[in-house]
Coordinates of C-alpha atoms in Angstrom, one line a residue:
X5 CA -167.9 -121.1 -34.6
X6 CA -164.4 -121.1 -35.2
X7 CA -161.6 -123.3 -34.6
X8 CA -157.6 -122.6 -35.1
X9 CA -156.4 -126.1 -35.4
X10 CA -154.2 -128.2 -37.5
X11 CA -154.4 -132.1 -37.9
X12 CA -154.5 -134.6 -34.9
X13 CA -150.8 -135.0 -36.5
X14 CA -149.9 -132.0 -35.6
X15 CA -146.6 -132.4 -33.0
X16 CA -144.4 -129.6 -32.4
X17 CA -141.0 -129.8 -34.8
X18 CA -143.1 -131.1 -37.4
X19 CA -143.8 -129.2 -40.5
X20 CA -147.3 -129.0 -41.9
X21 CA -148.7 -129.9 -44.9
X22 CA -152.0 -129.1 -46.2
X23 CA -153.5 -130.3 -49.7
X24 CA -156.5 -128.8 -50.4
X25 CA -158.6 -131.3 -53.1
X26 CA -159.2 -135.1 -52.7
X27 CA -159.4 -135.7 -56.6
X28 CA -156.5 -137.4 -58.6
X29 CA -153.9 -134.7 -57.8
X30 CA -154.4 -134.2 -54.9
X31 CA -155.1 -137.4 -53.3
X32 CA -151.7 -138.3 -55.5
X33 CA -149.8 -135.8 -53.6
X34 CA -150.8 -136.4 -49.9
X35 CA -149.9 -139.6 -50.3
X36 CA -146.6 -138.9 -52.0
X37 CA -145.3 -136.3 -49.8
X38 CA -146.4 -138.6 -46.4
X39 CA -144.3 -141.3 -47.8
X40 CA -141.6 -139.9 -49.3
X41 CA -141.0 -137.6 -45.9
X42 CA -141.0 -141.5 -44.1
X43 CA -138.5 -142.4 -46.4
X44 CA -136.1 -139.2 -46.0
X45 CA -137.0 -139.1 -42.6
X46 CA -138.6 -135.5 -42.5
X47 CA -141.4 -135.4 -39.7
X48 CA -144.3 -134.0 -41.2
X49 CA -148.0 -134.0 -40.8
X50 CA -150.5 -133.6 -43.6
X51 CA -154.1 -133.4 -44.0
X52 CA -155.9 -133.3 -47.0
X53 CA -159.2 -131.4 -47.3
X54 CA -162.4 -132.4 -49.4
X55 CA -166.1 -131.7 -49.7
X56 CA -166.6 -135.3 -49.8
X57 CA -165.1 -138.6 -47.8
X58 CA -165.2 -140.4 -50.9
X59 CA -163.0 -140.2 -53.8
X60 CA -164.3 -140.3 -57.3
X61 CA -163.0 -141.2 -60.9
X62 CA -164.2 -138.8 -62.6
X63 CA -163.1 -139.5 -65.8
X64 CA -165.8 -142.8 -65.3
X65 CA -168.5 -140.6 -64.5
X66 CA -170.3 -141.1 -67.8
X67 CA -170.5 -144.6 -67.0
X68 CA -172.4 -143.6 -63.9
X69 CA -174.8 -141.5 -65.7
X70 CA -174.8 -144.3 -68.4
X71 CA -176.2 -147.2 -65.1
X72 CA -172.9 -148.7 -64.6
X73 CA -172.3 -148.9 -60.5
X74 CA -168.8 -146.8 -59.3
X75 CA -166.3 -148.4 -57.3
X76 CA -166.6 -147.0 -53.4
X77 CA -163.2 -145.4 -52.4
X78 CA -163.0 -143.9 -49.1
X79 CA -160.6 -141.0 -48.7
X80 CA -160.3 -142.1 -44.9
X81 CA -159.2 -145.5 -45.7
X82 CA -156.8 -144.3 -48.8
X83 CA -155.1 -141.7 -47.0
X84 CA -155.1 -143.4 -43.6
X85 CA -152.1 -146.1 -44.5
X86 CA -149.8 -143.0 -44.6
X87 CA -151.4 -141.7 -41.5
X88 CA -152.7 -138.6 -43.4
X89 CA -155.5 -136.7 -41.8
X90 CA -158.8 -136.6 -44.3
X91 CA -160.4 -133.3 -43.1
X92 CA -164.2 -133.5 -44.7
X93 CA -165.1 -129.8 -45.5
X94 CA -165.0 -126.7 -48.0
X95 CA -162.1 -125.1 -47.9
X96 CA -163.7 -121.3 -48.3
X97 CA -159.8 -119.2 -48.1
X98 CA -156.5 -119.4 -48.1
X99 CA -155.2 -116.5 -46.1
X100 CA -151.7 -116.8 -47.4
X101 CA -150.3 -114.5 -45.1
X102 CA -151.0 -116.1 -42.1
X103 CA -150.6 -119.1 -43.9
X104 CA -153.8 -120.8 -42.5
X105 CA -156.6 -122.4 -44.9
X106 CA -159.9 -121.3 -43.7
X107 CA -162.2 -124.6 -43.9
X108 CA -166.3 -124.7 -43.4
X109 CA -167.0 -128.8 -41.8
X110 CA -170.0 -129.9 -40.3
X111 CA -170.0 -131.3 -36.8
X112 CA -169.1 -134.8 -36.3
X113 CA -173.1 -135.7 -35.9
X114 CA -173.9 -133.9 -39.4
X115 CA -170.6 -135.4 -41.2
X116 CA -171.7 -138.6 -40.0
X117 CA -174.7 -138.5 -41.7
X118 CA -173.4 -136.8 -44.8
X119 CA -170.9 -139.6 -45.1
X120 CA -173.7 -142.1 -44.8
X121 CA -176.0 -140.9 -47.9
X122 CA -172.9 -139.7 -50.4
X123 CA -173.3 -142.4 -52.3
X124 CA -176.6 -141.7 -52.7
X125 CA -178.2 -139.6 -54.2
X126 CA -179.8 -138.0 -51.1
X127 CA -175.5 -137.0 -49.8
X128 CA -175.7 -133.4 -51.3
X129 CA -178.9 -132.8 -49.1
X130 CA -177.1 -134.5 -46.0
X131 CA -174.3 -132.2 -46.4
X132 CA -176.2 -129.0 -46.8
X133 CA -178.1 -129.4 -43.5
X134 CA -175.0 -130.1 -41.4
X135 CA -174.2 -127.9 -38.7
X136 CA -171.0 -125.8 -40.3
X137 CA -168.0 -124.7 -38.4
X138 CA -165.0 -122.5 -39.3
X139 CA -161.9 -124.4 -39.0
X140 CA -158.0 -122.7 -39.8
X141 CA -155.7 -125.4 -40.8
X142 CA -152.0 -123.8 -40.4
X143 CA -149.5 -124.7 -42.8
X144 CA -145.9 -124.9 -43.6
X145 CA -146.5 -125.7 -47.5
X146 CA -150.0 -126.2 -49.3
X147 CA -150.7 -128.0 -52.3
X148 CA -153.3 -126.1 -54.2
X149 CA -155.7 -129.2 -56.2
X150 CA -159.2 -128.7 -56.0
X151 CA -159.9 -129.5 -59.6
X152 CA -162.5 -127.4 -61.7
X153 CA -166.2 -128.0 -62.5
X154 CA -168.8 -128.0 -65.3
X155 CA -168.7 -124.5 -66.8
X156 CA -172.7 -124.9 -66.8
X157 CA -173.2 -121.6 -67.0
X158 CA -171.6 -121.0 -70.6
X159 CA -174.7 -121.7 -71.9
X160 CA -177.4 -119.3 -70.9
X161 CA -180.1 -121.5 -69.1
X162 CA -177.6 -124.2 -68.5
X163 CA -177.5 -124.1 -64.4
X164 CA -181.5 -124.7 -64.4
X165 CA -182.4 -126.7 -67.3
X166 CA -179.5 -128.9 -68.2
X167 CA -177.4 -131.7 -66.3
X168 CA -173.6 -133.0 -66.5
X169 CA -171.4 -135.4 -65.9
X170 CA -168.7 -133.3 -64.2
X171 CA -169.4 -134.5 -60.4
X172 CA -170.9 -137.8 -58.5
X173 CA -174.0 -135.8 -57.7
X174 CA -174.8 -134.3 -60.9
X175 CA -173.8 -137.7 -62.8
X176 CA -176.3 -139.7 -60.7
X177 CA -178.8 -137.2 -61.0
X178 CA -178.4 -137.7 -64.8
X179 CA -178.7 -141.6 -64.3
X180 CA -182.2 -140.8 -62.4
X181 CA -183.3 -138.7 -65.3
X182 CA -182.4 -141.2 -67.8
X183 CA -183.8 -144.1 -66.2
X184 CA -187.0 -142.2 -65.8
X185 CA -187.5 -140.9 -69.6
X186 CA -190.1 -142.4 -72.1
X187 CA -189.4 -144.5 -74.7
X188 CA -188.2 -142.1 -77.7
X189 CA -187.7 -139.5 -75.4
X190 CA -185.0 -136.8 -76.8
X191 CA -181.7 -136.6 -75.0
X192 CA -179.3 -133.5 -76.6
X193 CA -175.6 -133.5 -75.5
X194 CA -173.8 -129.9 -76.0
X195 CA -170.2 -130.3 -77.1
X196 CA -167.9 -131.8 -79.3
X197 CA -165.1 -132.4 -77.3
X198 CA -164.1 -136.2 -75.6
X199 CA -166.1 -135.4 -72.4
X200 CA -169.5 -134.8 -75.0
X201 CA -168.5 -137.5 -77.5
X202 CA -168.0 -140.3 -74.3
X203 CA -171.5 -139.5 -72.4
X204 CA -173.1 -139.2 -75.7
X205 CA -172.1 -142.5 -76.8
X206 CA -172.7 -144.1 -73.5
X207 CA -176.2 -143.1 -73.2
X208 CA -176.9 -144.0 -76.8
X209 CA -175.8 -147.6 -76.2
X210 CA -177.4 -148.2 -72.8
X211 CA -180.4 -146.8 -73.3
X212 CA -181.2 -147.7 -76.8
X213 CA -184.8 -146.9 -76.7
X214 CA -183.1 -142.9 -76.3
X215 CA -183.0 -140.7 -79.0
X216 CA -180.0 -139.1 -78.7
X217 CA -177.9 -135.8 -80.2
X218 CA -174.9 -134.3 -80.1
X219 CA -174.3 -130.5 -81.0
X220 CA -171.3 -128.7 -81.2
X221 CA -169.8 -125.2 -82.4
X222 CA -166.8 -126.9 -84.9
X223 CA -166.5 -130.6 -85.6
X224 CA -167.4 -133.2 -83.5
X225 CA -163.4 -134.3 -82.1
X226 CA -161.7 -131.2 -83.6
X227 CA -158.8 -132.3 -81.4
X228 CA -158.5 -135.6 -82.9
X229 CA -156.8 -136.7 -86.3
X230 CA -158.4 -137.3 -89.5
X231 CA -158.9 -141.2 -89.4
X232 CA -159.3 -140.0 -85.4
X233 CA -162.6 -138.0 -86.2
X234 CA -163.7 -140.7 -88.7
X235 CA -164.0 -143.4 -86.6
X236 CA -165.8 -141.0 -84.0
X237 CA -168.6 -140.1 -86.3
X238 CA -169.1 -144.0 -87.7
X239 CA -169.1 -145.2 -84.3
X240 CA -171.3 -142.5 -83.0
X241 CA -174.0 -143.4 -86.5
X242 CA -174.0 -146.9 -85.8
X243 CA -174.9 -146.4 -81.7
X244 CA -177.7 -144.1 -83.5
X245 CA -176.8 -140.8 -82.6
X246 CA -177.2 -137.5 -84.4
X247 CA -174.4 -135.0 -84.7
X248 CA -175.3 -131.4 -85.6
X249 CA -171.8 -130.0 -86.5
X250 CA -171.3 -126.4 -86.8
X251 CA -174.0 -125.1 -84.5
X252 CA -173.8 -123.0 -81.1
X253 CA -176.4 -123.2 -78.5
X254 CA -177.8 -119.9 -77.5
X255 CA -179.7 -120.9 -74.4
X256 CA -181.1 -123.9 -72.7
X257 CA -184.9 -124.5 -71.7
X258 CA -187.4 -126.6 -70.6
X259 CA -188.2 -127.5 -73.8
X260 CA -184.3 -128.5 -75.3
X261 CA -181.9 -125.8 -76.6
X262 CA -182.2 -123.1 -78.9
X263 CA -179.8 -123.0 -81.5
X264 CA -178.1 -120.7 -84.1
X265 CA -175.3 -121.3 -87.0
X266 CA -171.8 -120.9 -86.2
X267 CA -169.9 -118.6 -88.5
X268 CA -168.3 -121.5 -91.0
X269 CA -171.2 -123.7 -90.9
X270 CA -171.9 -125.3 -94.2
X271 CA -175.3 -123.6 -95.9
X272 CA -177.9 -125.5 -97.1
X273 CA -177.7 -129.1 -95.6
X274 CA -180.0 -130.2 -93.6
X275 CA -179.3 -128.7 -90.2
X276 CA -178.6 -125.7 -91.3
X277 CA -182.2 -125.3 -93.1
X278 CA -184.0 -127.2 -89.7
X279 CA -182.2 -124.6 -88.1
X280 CA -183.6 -121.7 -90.5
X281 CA -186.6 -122.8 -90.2
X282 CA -186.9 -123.4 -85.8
X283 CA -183.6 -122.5 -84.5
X284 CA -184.3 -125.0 -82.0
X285 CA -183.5 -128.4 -80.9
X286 CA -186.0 -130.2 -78.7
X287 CA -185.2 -132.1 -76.2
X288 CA -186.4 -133.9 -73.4
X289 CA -183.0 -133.8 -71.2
X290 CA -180.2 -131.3 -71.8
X291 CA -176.4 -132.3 -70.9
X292 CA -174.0 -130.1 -71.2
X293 CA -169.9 -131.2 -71.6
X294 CA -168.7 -127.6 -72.9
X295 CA -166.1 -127.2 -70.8
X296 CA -164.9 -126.9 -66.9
X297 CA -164.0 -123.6 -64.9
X298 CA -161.3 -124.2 -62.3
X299 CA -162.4 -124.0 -58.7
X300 CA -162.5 -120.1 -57.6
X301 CA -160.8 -120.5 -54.1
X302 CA -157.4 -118.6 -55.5
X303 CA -159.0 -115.7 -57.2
X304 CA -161.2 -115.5 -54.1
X305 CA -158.3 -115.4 -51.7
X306 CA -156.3 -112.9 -53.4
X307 CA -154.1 -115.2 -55.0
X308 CA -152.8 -114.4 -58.7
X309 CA -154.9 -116.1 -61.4
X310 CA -154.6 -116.8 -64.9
X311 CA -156.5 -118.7 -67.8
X312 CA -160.0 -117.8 -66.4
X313 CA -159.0 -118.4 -62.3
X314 CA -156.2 -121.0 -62.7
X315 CA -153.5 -120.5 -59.8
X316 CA -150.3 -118.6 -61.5
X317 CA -147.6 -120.9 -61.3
X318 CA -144.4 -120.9 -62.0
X319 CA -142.3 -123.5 -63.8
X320 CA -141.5 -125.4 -60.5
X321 CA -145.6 -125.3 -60.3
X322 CA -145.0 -122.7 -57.2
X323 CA -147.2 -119.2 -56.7
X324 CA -144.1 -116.8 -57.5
X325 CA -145.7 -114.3 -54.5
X326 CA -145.8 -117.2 -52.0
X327 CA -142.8 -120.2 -52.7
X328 CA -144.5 -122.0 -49.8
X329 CA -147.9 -122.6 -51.9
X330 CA -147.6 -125.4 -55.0
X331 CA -149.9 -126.0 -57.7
X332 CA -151.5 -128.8 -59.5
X333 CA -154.1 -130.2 -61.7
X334 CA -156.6 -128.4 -63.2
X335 CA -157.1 -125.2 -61.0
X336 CA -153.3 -124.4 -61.4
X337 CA -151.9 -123.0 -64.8
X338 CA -148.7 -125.4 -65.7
X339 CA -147.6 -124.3 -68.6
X340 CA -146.3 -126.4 -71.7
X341 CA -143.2 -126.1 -73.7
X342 CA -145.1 -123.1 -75.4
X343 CA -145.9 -121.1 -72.5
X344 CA -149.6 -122.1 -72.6
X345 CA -151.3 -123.6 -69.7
X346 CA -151.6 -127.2 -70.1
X347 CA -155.1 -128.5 -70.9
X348 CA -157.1 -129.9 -68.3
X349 CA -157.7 -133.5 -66.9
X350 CA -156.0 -136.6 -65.2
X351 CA -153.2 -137.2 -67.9
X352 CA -151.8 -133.7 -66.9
X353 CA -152.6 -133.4 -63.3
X354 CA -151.1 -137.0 -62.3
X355 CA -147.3 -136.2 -63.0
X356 CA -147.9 -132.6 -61.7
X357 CA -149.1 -133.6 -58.3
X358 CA -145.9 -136.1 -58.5
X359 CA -143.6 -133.4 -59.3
X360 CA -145.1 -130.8 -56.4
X361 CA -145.4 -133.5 -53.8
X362 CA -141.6 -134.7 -54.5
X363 CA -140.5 -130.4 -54.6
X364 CA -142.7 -130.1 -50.8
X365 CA -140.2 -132.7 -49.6
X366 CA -137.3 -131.4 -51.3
X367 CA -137.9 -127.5 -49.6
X368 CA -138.7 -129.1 -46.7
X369 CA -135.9 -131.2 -46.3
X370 CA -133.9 -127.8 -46.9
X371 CA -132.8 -129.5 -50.5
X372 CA -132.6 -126.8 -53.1
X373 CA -136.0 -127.4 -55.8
X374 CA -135.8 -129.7 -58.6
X375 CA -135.4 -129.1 -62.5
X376 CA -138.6 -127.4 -63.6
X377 CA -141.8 -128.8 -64.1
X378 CA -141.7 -131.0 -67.8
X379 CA -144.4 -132.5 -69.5
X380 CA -144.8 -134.7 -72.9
X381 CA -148.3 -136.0 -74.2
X382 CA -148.3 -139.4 -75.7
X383 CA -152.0 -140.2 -76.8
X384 CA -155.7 -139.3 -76.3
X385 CA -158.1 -141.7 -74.9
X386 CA -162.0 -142.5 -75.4
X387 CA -164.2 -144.9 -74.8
X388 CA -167.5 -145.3 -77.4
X389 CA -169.6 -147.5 -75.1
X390 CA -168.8 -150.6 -73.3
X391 CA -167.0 -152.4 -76.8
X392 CA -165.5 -149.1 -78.7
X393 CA -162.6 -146.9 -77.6
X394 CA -160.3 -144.5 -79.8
X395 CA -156.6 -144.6 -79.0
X396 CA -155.7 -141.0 -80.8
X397 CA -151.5 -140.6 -80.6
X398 CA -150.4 -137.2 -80.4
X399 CA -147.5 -135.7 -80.4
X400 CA -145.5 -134.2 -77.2
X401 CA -147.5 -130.7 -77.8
X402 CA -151.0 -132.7 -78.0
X403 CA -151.3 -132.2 -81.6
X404 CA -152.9 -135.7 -83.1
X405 CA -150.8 -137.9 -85.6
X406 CA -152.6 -140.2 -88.1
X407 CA -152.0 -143.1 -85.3
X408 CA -154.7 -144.7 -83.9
X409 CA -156.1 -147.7 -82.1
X410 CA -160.0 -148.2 -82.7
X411 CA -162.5 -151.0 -81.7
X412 CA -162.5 -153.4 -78.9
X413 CA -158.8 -153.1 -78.6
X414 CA -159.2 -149.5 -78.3
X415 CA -161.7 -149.9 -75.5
X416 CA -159.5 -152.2 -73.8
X417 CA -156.6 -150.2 -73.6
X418 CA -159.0 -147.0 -72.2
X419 CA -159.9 -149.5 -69.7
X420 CA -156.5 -149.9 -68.7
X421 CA -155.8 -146.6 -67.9
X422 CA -158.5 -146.1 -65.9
X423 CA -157.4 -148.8 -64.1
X424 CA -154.3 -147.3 -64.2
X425 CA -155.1 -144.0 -62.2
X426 CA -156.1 -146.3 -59.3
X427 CA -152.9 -148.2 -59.5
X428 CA -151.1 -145.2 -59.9
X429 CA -153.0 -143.8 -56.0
X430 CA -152.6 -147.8 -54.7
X431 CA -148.8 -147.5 -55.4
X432 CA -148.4 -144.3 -53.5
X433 CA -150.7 -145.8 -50.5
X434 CA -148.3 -149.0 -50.2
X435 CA -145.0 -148.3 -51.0
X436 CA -143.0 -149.4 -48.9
X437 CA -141.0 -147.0 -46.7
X438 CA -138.3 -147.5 -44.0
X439 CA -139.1 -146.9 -40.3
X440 CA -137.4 -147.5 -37.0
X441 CA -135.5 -144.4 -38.2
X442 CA -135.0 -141.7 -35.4
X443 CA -136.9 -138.4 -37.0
X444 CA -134.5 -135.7 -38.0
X445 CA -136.0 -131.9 -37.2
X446 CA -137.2 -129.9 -40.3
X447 CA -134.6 -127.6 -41.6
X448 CA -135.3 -124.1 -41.1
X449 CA -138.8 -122.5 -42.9
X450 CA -136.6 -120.2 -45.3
X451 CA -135.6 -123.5 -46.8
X452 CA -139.4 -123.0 -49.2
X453 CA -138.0 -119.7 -50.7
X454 CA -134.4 -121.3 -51.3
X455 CA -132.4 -121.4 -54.4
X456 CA -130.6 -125.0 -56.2
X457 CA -132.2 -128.2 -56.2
X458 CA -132.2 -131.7 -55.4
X459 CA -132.8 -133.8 -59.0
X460 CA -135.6 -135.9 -59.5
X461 CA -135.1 -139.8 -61.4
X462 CA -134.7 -138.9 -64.7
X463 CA -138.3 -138.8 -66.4
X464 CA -140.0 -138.3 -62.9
X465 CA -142.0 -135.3 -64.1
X466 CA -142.3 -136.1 -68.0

């Protein structure tokens, strides 16, 4: 079945928005652009489409695979203060010539249900037995943020035989799995960067009776700075964990991993003659934190890609075929003062979903677009468990400085910004906008494609 419809917002002389991904970008920039339109007085409607009602931190999810409970967030209730329509669904193409987004839902009976057991860990079956339906959302100007997953299948083996902690479902599952093992049992963690180090170190500390490994290809936090990577590795020895440096995995198993030696490792310590000798490394559970592939909707709908399926952006974070299509987070290519695309994750796709949602508004408004997209890193963060955390400074290009913050205070400050990327959507939910203002129409729909620019506040995009 097949539906062409746009939100219940949807009133003629009202331009339409559609953000496609409830994570931290895109949950950012619904409720940016709804509010910020109330303040300028542009009538829009926008909708915001998700697989899921509920939002999830995702950079806590090793603390749900660890035990620790999540906060419940419901997209509905987030996005409802600024009247923006939550539409629950897979958005399956973007056909952006007829500017529609093509959007698989489940009836209301179905979506009901699925809603019900998402929390649990019975809401991935819920969802997969609704009754799907086609729906077209039309748009004016889409804001392309439907974030990236665990790149499981790096590792041969990986999709069947290992776990993540790179969604709610596959978090909890891990939790389940965890809960469930033997005393002693062997737990392996693939990676060395701070997704591998984190979940390694939580599981370590709450489940003590774990034995517990962490493999990677370089150095375990290669990223990080010299008194960085030292604290790591004495934190990681006194929570008990084992660090096999230097090491790729080849494949993943029933059984654990099997291993080989990277090209540099160091011969004849004692990895590299276990490895000599087995070239494996069993394990009970396998989790892998190698790295995330960005969601496949652009490539798949004809849109330029770059960087392994990022959206091709531009430096105003805008698809230089189709001006009326923004980008942001981690399936979109931002590129840093280098010309690289910026690395993944919420310190990078926060500002950009700032900056697109205040440039929607902008062409909208028939303003010319801002200044182009800037960005500046300022630190690193990790948490070691409930009492450690690494502050890691870096410079603007994200290279590490011998600056850190280590310990307790170190885990304090990581829990601030967590706390901080709520605050960050809470701010955008409440702000405060004027009303009682009569609605002005939108300016003409070549306004997307225009030239000039209205200036952000200094530092808005940095």
């Amino acid at each position: 079945m097949v539906e062409r419809k746009q939100s219940g917002a949807d009133v003629p002389g009202r331009a339409r928005v559609v953000v496609v991904g409830g994570g931290y970008a895109g949950v950012v920039a619904a409720l940016r652009i709804a509010g910020k339109a109330a303040r300028r007085r542009v009538p829009v409607s926008v909708a915001l489409v998700n697989p899921s009602p509920l939002f999830v931190e995702r950079i806590r999810l090793h603390e749900l695979a660890a035990g620790r409970a999540p906060r419940r967030i419901e997209l509905a209730r987030l996005l409802g203060a600024r009247g923006v329509e939550l539409v629950v669904g897979r958005a399956r193409r973007i056909d952006a010539a007829a500017r529609e987004v093509e959007v698989e839902v489940a009836d209301e009976e179905a979506a009901a249900t699925g809603a019900a057991a998402a929390a649990g860990a019975n809401g991935a079956a819920a969802a997969a037995n609704a009754t799907a339906r086609t729906r077209r959302l039309g748009y004016d100007a889409l804001v392309y943020a439907p974030g990236s997953a665990a790149a499981q299948e790096i590792v041969p083996g990986g999709g069947e035989h290992a776990l993540s902690v790179s969604d709610a479902a596959s978090a909890r599952a891990l939790r389940e799995r965890l809960r469930a093992a033997r005393p002693g049992a062997k737990v392996a963690v693939v990676g060395g960067g701070l997704t591998a180090i984190e979940a390694a170190a939580e599981i370590a500390e709450a489940f003590p009776a774990l034995r517990v490994a962490l493999a990677t290809r370089g150095r375990v936090g290669e990223g990080l700075s010299e008194r960085g990577r030292a604290y790591v590795a004495r934190a990681l020895r006194e929570l008990g964990v084992t660090t096999l440096e230097r090491v790729r995995a080849t494949r993943v198993d029933a059984q654990g991993l099997r291993l080989a030696p990277e090209h540099g490792g160091a011969p004849g310590d004692d990895v590299a003659d276990r490895l000599a000798a087995s070239g494996r490394l069993d394990a009970d559970i396998v989790v892998l934190a190698t790295g995330f592939r960005p969601a496949a909707l652009a490539g798949g709908s004809g849109l330029a890609t770059v960087a392994g399926g990022r959206l091709a952006v531009d430096r105003w974070l805008r698809a230089p075929a189709h001006p009326e299509i923004w980008g942001a987070g981690d399936a979109a290519a931002a590129l840093d003062g280098d010309g690289a695309p910026l690395r993944m994750g919420c310190a990078t796709a926060l500002p950009q979903a700032a900056y697109a949602a205040d440039s929607v508004v902008a062409a909208l408004a028939g303003d010319a677009p801002p200044p182009p997209f800037r960005f500046a890193f300022a630190v690193q963060c990790m948490s070691l468990g409930r009492r450690r955390g690494l502050i890691q400074r870096v410079d603007p290009s994200d290279r590490p400085i011998e600056r850190v913050l280590t310990g307790r205070a170190g885990a304090w400050v990581k829990e601030l910004v967590c706390r901080y990327t709520i605050a960050v959507l809470r701010f955008e939910q409440l702000r405060p906008h004027r009303r009682g203002a009569p609605a002005q129409a939108p300016r003409p729909q070549r306004a997307l494609g225009a030239d000039g620019g209205e200036r952000l506040p200094h530092g808005a995009a940095t």
